[in-house]
Amino acid sequence: MDLMPGVRAAEVDGRIRTHYLESGPSDGEPVVLVHGNLSTGRFFEHLMPGAPERYRLLAPDMRCFGRSEPAPIDATRGLGDWADDLEGFLDALGIDRPVHLVGWSTAGAAIALVARARRVASLTFLDPVSPFGFGGVFRDGRPCWPDVAGSGAGVANPEFVQRLRDADRSEDSPLSPRNVMNATYWRAGHREPPAREDVLLDEILLTTISDDGYPGDAVPSENWPGAAPGTRGLLNALSPKYCDWSWLPTLAEKPPVLWTHGGADIVVADHSALELGTLGAGGVVPGWPGADVFPPQPMVTQIRDVLEAYRAAGGRAEIEIFEESGHGPHVDDAQRWSATFFSFLDSVR
């Protein structure tokens, strides 16, 4: 791998074999940067060369992504497999002190679970999945249907999945992985330099495409839109049937929290362009039963509700909205995001 200056790659055997990037001194204050769906630790690489020298930055590839072991994901545990893998990763590296955890998108749920299992120094939620999972719930987290139809692997776009499987690098369809990355990860119009864009696309194409990885298995449903979550794979792990971190305010020990969010995020939003309530309301998916039955999920509102409850319960929660950014403000507004993040870490040392 041709890495940026000061960035190192290694592997360690913990709960699974984990590939990771690292920078900073081996005895530095540990900061673990955890990527989200359809990405890898390399989506944090650009933050490493300019990081303060006192921090040891670690960016692992999570199971079924990147170069780590493609172990199966038990979706019935939500992001429990990822959380346990992170604990095993830290143990294998001999890190027994509290760490700063960053969770992008999917990984927001995973780092919350780690904080429930062990003491952490801080939590940074970077455009995290809603505390009630992705798709098919009302504001208070109640499922729209008993089987949580409209969430999970059954609603994945089959053309996009096939293009991932085919390692498609083209720009000839809105559903090519390259175009999906540029349309949904960053703010409108943002493109990484061509060589860097190719690197990140290569990382996406390392995804394990299977019922145990991405997208997962699905079951038919009598409820709209006709598919409910199965029990395997990542998209099912994100379903509200299994994914939940709304309990965060009940933590006995409440680490300082930073929530950074892209104001132009179309993935995690109150009207997410990828969520069935929004797609149904817009006529993209026919047969929508209406807002009383299946409303667009108010994801950002749900995050804010939980963090306000965290504050009310005595926790510290800072909120920084990057109004022009998309789902990845750490990339499309990297300098500002990095300054915000490291300033937050400085404040909790």
Tab-separated table of C-alpha atoms in Angstrom:
chain	number	residue	atom	x	y	z
A	1	MET	CA	0.000	0.000	0.000
A	2	ASP	CA	1.233	3.462	-0.898
A	3	LEU	CA	0.347	5.346	2.277
A	4	MET	CA	0.568	8.998	3.228
A	5	PRO	CA	3.646	10.225	5.134
A	6	GLY	CA	3.806	8.943	8.701
A	7	VAL	CA	1.024	6.397	8.216
A	8	ARG	CA	1.758	2.742	8.861
A	9	ALA	CA	-0.253	-0.409	8.057
A	10	ALA	CA	-0.284	-3.553	10.181
A	11	GLU	CA	-2.395	-6.535	11.217
A	12	VAL	CA	-3.187	-7.992	14.609
A	13	ASP	CA	-4.998	-11.147	15.712
A	14	GLY	CA	-7.711	-10.316	18.207
A	15	ARG	CA	-11.250	-11.632	18.096
A	16	ILE	CA	-10.664	-11.592	14.330
A	17	ARG	CA	-7.625	-10.807	12.210
A	18	THR	CA	-7.752	-7.034	11.872
A	19	HIS	CA	-5.936	-4.871	9.375
A	20	TYR	CA	-5.413	-1.293	10.500
A	21	LEU	CA	-3.680	1.983	9.783
A	22	GLU	CA	-1.720	3.771	12.487
A	23	SER	CA	0.128	7.017	13.051
A	24	GLY	CA	1.717	8.776	15.995
A	25	PRO	CA	3.800	7.370	18.865
A	26	SER	CA	3.077	3.860	20.124
A	27	ASP	CA	2.726	5.227	23.653
A	28	GLY	CA	0.499	8.120	22.582
A	29	GLU	CA	-3.037	8.761	23.759
A	30	PRO	CA	-5.090	6.238	21.737
A	31	VAL	CA	-7.734	7.455	19.303
A	32	VAL	CA	-9.658	4.796	17.372
A	33	LEU	CA	-11.298	5.938	14.138
A	34	VAL	CA	-14.013	3.491	13.086
A	35	HIS	CA	-15.360	3.626	9.549
A	36	GLY	CA	-18.922	3.040	8.448
A	37	ASN	CA	-20.733	1.002	5.822
A	38	LEU	CA	-18.989	0.488	2.462
A	39	SER	CA	-15.702	2.026	3.537
A	40	THR	CA	-12.522	1.153	5.454
A	41	GLY	CA	-10.062	2.686	7.851
A	42	ARG	CA	-8.391	4.354	4.886
A	43	PHE	CA	-11.215	6.910	4.781
A	44	PHE	CA	-9.477	8.445	7.831
A	45	GLU	CA	-5.920	8.230	6.466
A	46	HIS	CA	-5.768	11.876	5.364
A	47	LEU	CA	-6.338	13.027	8.958
A	48	MET	CA	-3.267	11.227	10.262
A	49	PRO	CA	-0.275	13.197	8.891
A	50	GLY	CA	-1.421	16.475	10.453
A	51	ALA	CA	-2.635	15.108	13.773
A	52	PRO	CA	-1.151	16.373	17.060
A	53	GLU	CA	1.888	14.282	17.940
A	54	ARG	CA	0.619	13.237	21.362
A	55	TYR	CA	-2.099	11.035	19.828
A	56	ARG	CA	-1.791	7.493	18.556
A	57	LEU	CA	-4.358	7.214	15.789
A	58	LEU	CA	-5.683	3.779	14.881
A	59	ALA	CA	-8.081	3.108	11.998
A	60	PRO	CA	-9.105	-0.555	11.747
A	61	ASP	CA	-10.959	-2.241	8.906
A	62	MET	CA	-14.084	-3.790	10.379
A	63	ARG	CA	-15.236	-7.315	9.607
A	64	CYS	CA	-16.441	-7.821	6.018
A	65	PHE	CA	-14.710	-4.616	4.917
A	66	GLY	CA	-11.222	-3.812	3.738
A	67	ARG	CA	-8.417	-6.252	4.454
A	68	SER	CA	-9.634	-7.642	7.765
A	69	GLU	CA	-11.019	-11.126	8.210
A	70	PRO	CA	-14.409	-11.429	6.482
A	71	ALA	CA	-16.039	-13.089	9.477
A	72	PRO	CA	-19.848	-13.359	9.285
A	73	ILE	CA	-22.009	-10.670	10.869
A	74	ASP	CA	-24.713	-11.877	13.251
A	75	ALA	CA	-27.297	-9.185	12.625
A	76	THR	CA	-29.402	-10.201	15.613
A	77	ARG	CA	-26.703	-8.601	17.771
A	78	GLY	CA	-27.044	-5.268	15.999
A	79	LEU	CA	-23.507	-3.904	15.812
A	80	GLY	CA	-22.460	-6.205	18.640
A	81	ASP	CA	-19.961	-8.101	16.482
A	82	TRP	CA	-18.247	-4.855	15.529
A	83	ALA	CA	-18.200	-3.688	19.153
A	84	ASP	CA	-16.698	-6.967	20.354
A	85	ASP	CA	-14.166	-6.879	17.524
A	86	LEU	CA	-13.105	-3.395	18.618
A	87	GLU	CA	-12.605	-4.588	22.176
A	88	GLY	CA	-10.604	-7.556	20.892
A	89	PHE	CA	-8.549	-5.214	18.718
A	90	LEU	CA	-7.675	-3.016	21.693
A	91	ASP	CA	-6.841	-6.035	23.849
A	92	ALA	CA	-4.614	-7.526	21.143
A	93	LEU	CA	-2.686	-4.250	20.972
A	94	GLY	CA	-2.295	-4.249	24.748
A	95	ILE	CA	-4.283	-1.031	25.175
A	96	ASP	CA	-5.900	-1.083	28.585
A	97	ARG	CA	-6.340	2.656	29.131
A	98	PRO	CA	-9.512	4.549	28.159
A	99	VAL	CA	-9.525	5.381	24.458
A	100	HIS	CA	-11.163	8.084	22.380
A	101	LEU	CA	-13.608	6.479	19.956
A	102	VAL	CA	-14.858	7.951	16.684
A	103	GLY	CA	-17.748	6.210	14.942
A	104	TRP	CA	-18.706	7.226	11.418
A	105	SER	CA	-22.225	6.332	10.270
A	106	THR	CA	-22.770	2.612	11.032
A	107	ALA	CA	-19.947	2.676	13.570
A	108	GLY	CA	-21.791	5.177	15.751
A	109	ALA	CA	-23.853	2.275	17.081
A	110	ALA	CA	-20.723	0.154	17.568
A	111	ILE	CA	-18.806	2.703	19.647
A	112	ALA	CA	-21.845	3.264	21.862
A	113	LEU	CA	-21.851	-0.466	22.624
A	114	VAL	CA	-18.134	-0.352	23.464
A	115	ALA	CA	-18.831	2.471	25.915
A	116	ARG	CA	-21.416	0.295	27.620
A	117	ALA	CA	-18.860	-2.501	28.050
A	118	ARG	CA	-15.745	-0.594	29.102
A	119	ARG	CA	-14.638	2.860	30.192
A	120	VAL	CA	-13.788	5.164	27.293
A	121	ALA	CA	-12.230	8.625	27.262
A	122	SER	CA	-14.711	10.150	24.804
A	123	LEU	CA	-17.188	9.344	22.035
A	124	THR	CA	-17.338	11.207	18.734
A	125	PHE	CA	-20.408	10.432	16.654
A	126	LEU	CA	-19.658	11.349	13.023
A	127	ASP	CA	-22.956	11.437	11.086
A	128	PRO	CA	-23.985	8.309	13.016
A	129	VAL	CA	-26.841	5.959	12.241
A	130	SER	CA	-29.925	6.940	14.234
A	131	PRO	CA	-30.131	5.628	17.814
A	132	PHE	CA	-33.115	3.598	16.547
A	133	GLY	CA	-31.407	2.117	13.484
A	134	PHE	CA	-32.082	2.804	9.824
A	135	GLY	CA	-35.586	2.755	8.383
A	136	GLY	CA	-39.108	1.857	9.375
A	137	VAL	CA	-39.645	3.585	12.727
A	138	PHE	CA	-41.534	6.537	14.157
A	139	ARG	CA	-39.752	9.352	15.993
A	140	ASP	CA	-39.948	7.520	19.328
A	141	GLY	CA	-38.413	4.374	17.857
A	142	ARG	CA	-41.612	2.326	17.543
A	143	PRO	CA	-41.491	0.166	14.394
A	144	CYS	CA	-43.935	0.967	11.625
A	145	TRP	CA	-44.590	-2.755	11.167
A	146	PRO	CA	-44.208	-5.597	13.687
A	147	ASP	CA	-41.604	-7.307	11.453
A	148	VAL	CA	-39.862	-3.964	10.748
A	149	ALA	CA	-40.461	-4.362	7.016
A	150	GLY	CA	-38.864	-1.636	4.956
A	151	SER	CA	-35.503	-1.956	6.679
A	152	GLY	CA	-32.552	-4.281	6.335
A	153	ALA	CA	-30.984	-6.070	3.381
A	154	GLY	CA	-34.234	-6.629	1.524
A	155	VAL	CA	-34.422	-2.971	0.521
A	156	ALA	CA	-30.905	-2.804	-0.949
A	157	ASN	CA	-30.794	-1.857	-4.624
A	158	PRO	CA	-29.944	-5.058	-6.550
A	159	GLU	CA	-28.163	-3.236	-9.379
A	160	PHE	CA	-25.865	-1.474	-6.939
A	161	VAL	CA	-25.119	-4.752	-5.133
A	162	GLN	CA	-24.305	-6.445	-8.437
A	163	ARG	CA	-22.010	-3.609	-9.472
A	164	LEU	CA	-20.158	-3.984	-6.170
A	165	ARG	CA	-19.861	-7.693	-6.806
A	166	ASP	CA	-18.524	-7.001	-10.295
A	167	ALA	CA	-15.955	-4.503	-8.929
A	168	ASP	CA	-17.378	-1.857	-11.263
A	169	ARG	CA	-15.126	1.201	-11.483
A	170	SER	CA	-17.134	3.006	-14.153
A	171	GLU	CA	-19.209	6.171	-14.165
A	172	ASP	CA	-21.813	4.856	-16.613
A	173	SER	CA	-24.682	4.523	-14.129
A	174	PRO	CA	-25.948	6.491	-11.128
A	175	LEU	CA	-25.668	3.169	-9.282
A	176	SER	CA	-21.988	2.532	-10.006
A	177	PRO	CA	-20.009	2.467	-6.748
A	178	ARG	CA	-17.952	5.488	-7.835
A	179	ASN	CA	-21.031	7.567	-8.535
A	180	VAL	CA	-22.791	6.428	-5.372
A	181	MET	CA	-19.749	7.446	-3.323
A	182	ASN	CA	-19.602	10.881	-4.898
A	183	ALA	CA	-23.365	11.423	-4.717
A	184	THR	CA	-23.967	10.242	-1.151
A	185	TYR	CA	-20.727	10.396	0.863
A	186	TRP	CA	-19.803	14.026	0.215
A	187	ARG	CA	-21.576	17.330	-0.323
A	188	ALA	CA	-22.929	17.948	-3.810
A	189	GLY	CA	-20.140	18.733	-6.244
A	190	HIS	CA	-17.278	17.591	-4.039
A	191	ARG	CA	-14.752	15.288	-5.689
A	192	GLU	CA	-11.542	14.066	-4.180
A	193	PRO	CA	-8.423	14.392	-6.367
A	194	PRO	CA	-8.545	11.643	-9.038
A	195	ALA	CA	-5.792	9.490	-7.539
A	196	ARG	CA	-7.313	9.716	-4.070
A	197	GLU	CA	-10.799	9.009	-5.411
A	198	ASP	CA	-9.438	5.844	-7.021
A	199	VAL	CA	-7.872	4.778	-3.711
A	200	LEU	CA	-11.154	5.206	-1.851
A	201	LEU	CA	-13.099	3.402	-4.583
A	202	ASP	CA	-10.630	0.515	-4.361
A	203	GLU	CA	-11.344	0.331	-0.636
A	204	ILE	CA	-15.103	0.179	-1.191
A	205	LEU	CA	-14.628	-2.638	-3.692
A	206	LEU	CA	-12.933	-4.763	-1.000
A	207	THR	CA	-16.352	-5.218	0.639
A	208	THR	CA	-17.456	-8.816	1.196
A	209	ILE	CA	-20.621	-9.198	-0.878
A	210	SER	CA	-22.659	-12.013	0.666
A	211	ASP	CA	-25.546	-12.865	2.957
A	212	ASP	CA	-23.067	-12.773	5.847
A	213	GLY	CA	-21.490	-9.470	4.828
A	214	TYR	CA	-23.066	-6.828	2.621
A	215	PRO	CA	-26.001	-6.554	2.190
A	216	GLY	CA	-27.163	-9.615	4.166
A	217	ASP	CA	-30.161	-11.916	3.867
A	218	ALA	CA	-33.825	-10.921	3.716
A	219	VAL	CA	-37.257	-12.421	4.228
A	220	PRO	CA	-40.502	-11.645	2.400
A	221	SER	CA	-43.158	-9.667	4.226
A	222	GLU	CA	-46.881	-9.057	3.817
A	223	ASN	CA	-46.184	-5.460	4.833
A	224	TRP	CA	-45.049	-2.685	2.499
A	225	PRO	CA	-42.653	-2.699	0.724
A	226	GLY	CA	-42.630	-6.509	0.810
A	227	ALA	CA	-39.324	-7.329	2.509
A	228	ALA	CA	-38.259	-7.521	6.151
A	229	PRO	CA	-34.807	-7.909	7.706
A	230	GLY	CA	-33.157	-11.278	7.947
A	231	THR	CA	-30.647	-12.327	10.582
A	232	ARG	CA	-27.293	-12.004	8.804
A	233	GLY	CA	-25.188	-9.257	7.293
A	234	LEU	CA	-24.607	-5.562	7.791
A	235	LEU	CA	-27.807	-3.959	6.542
A	236	ASN	CA	-29.840	-6.193	8.829
A	237	ALA	CA	-27.567	-5.271	11.734
A	238	LEU	CA	-28.569	-1.663	11.029
A	239	SER	CA	-32.287	-2.443	11.044
A	240	PRO	CA	-34.266	-1.053	13.994
A	241	LYS	CA	-35.157	-4.677	14.690
A	242	TYR	CA	-31.658	-5.118	16.100
A	243	CYS	CA	-29.824	-1.754	16.129
A	244	ASP	CA	-30.368	0.475	19.153
A	245	TRP	CA	-28.234	2.920	21.083
A	246	SER	CA	-31.068	5.080	22.425
A	247	TRP	CA	-30.101	3.870	25.914
A	248	LEU	CA	-26.962	6.078	25.877
A	249	PRO	CA	-28.343	8.487	28.542
A	250	THR	CA	-28.562	5.582	31.007
A	251	LEU	CA	-24.793	4.952	31.046
A	252	ALA	CA	-23.550	5.059	34.623
A	253	GLU	CA	-20.258	6.628	33.523
A	254	LYS	CA	-20.928	9.211	30.848
A	255	PRO	CA	-17.919	10.036	28.658
A	256	PRO	CA	-17.835	13.424	26.932
A	257	VAL	CA	-19.624	13.250	23.568
A	258	LEU	CA	-19.094	15.177	20.344
A	259	TRP	CA	-21.638	14.912	17.541
A	260	THR	CA	-20.529	16.272	14.169
A	261	HIS	CA	-23.040	16.222	11.354
A	262	GLY	CA	-23.160	17.335	7.736
A	263	GLY	CA	-26.091	19.654	7.197
A	264	ALA	CA	-26.377	18.446	3.589
A	265	ASP	CA	-26.143	14.748	4.521
A	266	ILE	CA	-28.644	12.782	2.421
A	267	VAL	CA	-27.873	9.421	4.078
A	268	VAL	CA	-28.566	10.224	7.733
A	269	ALA	CA	-31.238	12.904	7.583
A	270	ASP	CA	-34.814	13.615	8.606
A	271	HIS	CA	-35.732	12.854	4.992
A	272	SER	CA	-32.947	10.491	3.999
A	273	ALA	CA	-32.768	9.883	0.262
A	274	LEU	CA	-32.027	6.205	0.982
A	275	GLU	CA	-34.848	5.505	3.455
A	276	LEU	CA	-38.126	3.867	2.399
A	277	GLY	CA	-40.413	6.395	4.083
A	278	THR	CA	-38.827	9.167	2.029
A	279	LEU	CA	-38.742	7.084	-1.147
A	280	GLY	CA	-42.376	6.067	-0.712
A	281	ALA	CA	-43.540	9.608	-0.019
A	282	GLY	CA	-41.736	10.754	-3.153
A	283	GLY	CA	-43.366	8.112	-5.327
A	284	VAL	CA	-40.104	6.320	-6.020
A	285	VAL	CA	-41.352	3.113	-4.380
A	286	PRO	CA	-45.020	2.472	-5.227
A	287	GLY	CA	-47.710	1.486	-2.753
A	288	TRP	CA	-46.579	3.706	0.124
A	289	PRO	CA	-49.186	3.408	2.902
A	290	GLY	CA	-48.870	7.058	3.938
A	291	ALA	CA	-47.199	9.115	6.634
A	292	ASP	CA	-49.521	7.879	9.383
A	293	VAL	CA	-48.315	4.315	8.791
A	294	PHE	CA	-44.763	4.685	7.454
A	295	PRO	CA	-43.398	8.239	7.744
A	296	PRO	CA	-39.916	9.301	6.675
A	297	GLN	CA	-37.673	8.498	9.624
A	298	PRO	CA	-36.563	11.694	11.442
A	299	MET	CA	-33.019	10.461	11.982
A	300	VAL	CA	-31.301	13.720	12.879
A	301	THR	CA	-34.142	14.625	15.233
A	302	GLN	CA	-33.767	11.227	16.915
A	303	ILE	CA	-30.036	11.743	17.413
A	304	ARG	CA	-30.655	15.187	18.860
A	305	ASP	CA	-33.392	13.838	21.179
A	306	VAL	CA	-31.055	11.194	22.614
A	307	LEU	CA	-28.154	13.606	23.087
A	308	GLU	CA	-30.421	16.160	24.768
A	309	ALA	CA	-31.512	13.376	27.121
A	310	TYR	CA	-27.821	12.574	27.675
A	311	ARG	CA	-27.247	16.181	28.726
A	312	ALA	CA	-30.310	16.138	30.957
A	313	ALA	CA	-28.945	13.019	32.651
A	314	GLY	CA	-25.685	14.822	33.491
A	315	GLY	CA	-23.570	14.007	30.440
A	316	ARG	CA	-21.598	16.412	28.289
A	317	ALA	CA	-22.645	16.498	24.641
A	318	GLU	CA	-21.289	19.000	22.126
A	319	ILE	CA	-22.912	19.452	18.729
A	320	GLU	CA	-21.226	20.841	15.625
A	321	ILE	CA	-23.194	21.037	12.375
A	322	PHE	CA	-21.194	21.397	9.156
A	323	GLU	CA	-23.923	23.072	7.150
A	324	GLU	CA	-22.397	22.579	3.692
A	325	SER	CA	-21.098	19.051	4.252
A	326	GLY	CA	-22.531	15.717	3.254
A	327	HIS	CA	-22.281	12.371	5.028
A	328	GLY	CA	-18.513	12.714	5.461
A	329	PRO	CA	-17.530	16.153	6.768
A	330	HIS	CA	-14.190	14.673	7.844
A	331	VAL	CA	-13.461	14.398	4.110
A	332	ASP	CA	-15.367	17.188	2.354
A	333	ASP	CA	-14.453	19.730	5.069
A	334	ALA	CA	-11.418	17.933	6.444
A	335	GLN	CA	-9.501	20.900	7.837
A	336	ARG	CA	-12.430	22.262	9.837
A	337	TRP	CA	-13.540	18.827	11.003
A	338	SER	CA	-10.029	17.946	12.153
A	339	ALA	CA	-9.702	21.236	14.057
A	340	THR	CA	-13.087	20.707	15.715
A	341	PHE	CA	-12.288	17.134	16.647
A	342	PHE	CA	-8.825	17.689	18.100
A	343	SER	CA	-10.025	20.772	19.976
A	344	PHE	CA	-12.676	18.553	21.553
A	345	LEU	CA	-10.063	15.937	22.510
A	346	ASP	CA	-7.910	18.652	24.051
A	347	SER	CA	-10.854	19.747	26.185
A	348	VAL	CA	-11.332	16.283	27.702
A	349	ARG	CA	-7.717	15.410	28.446
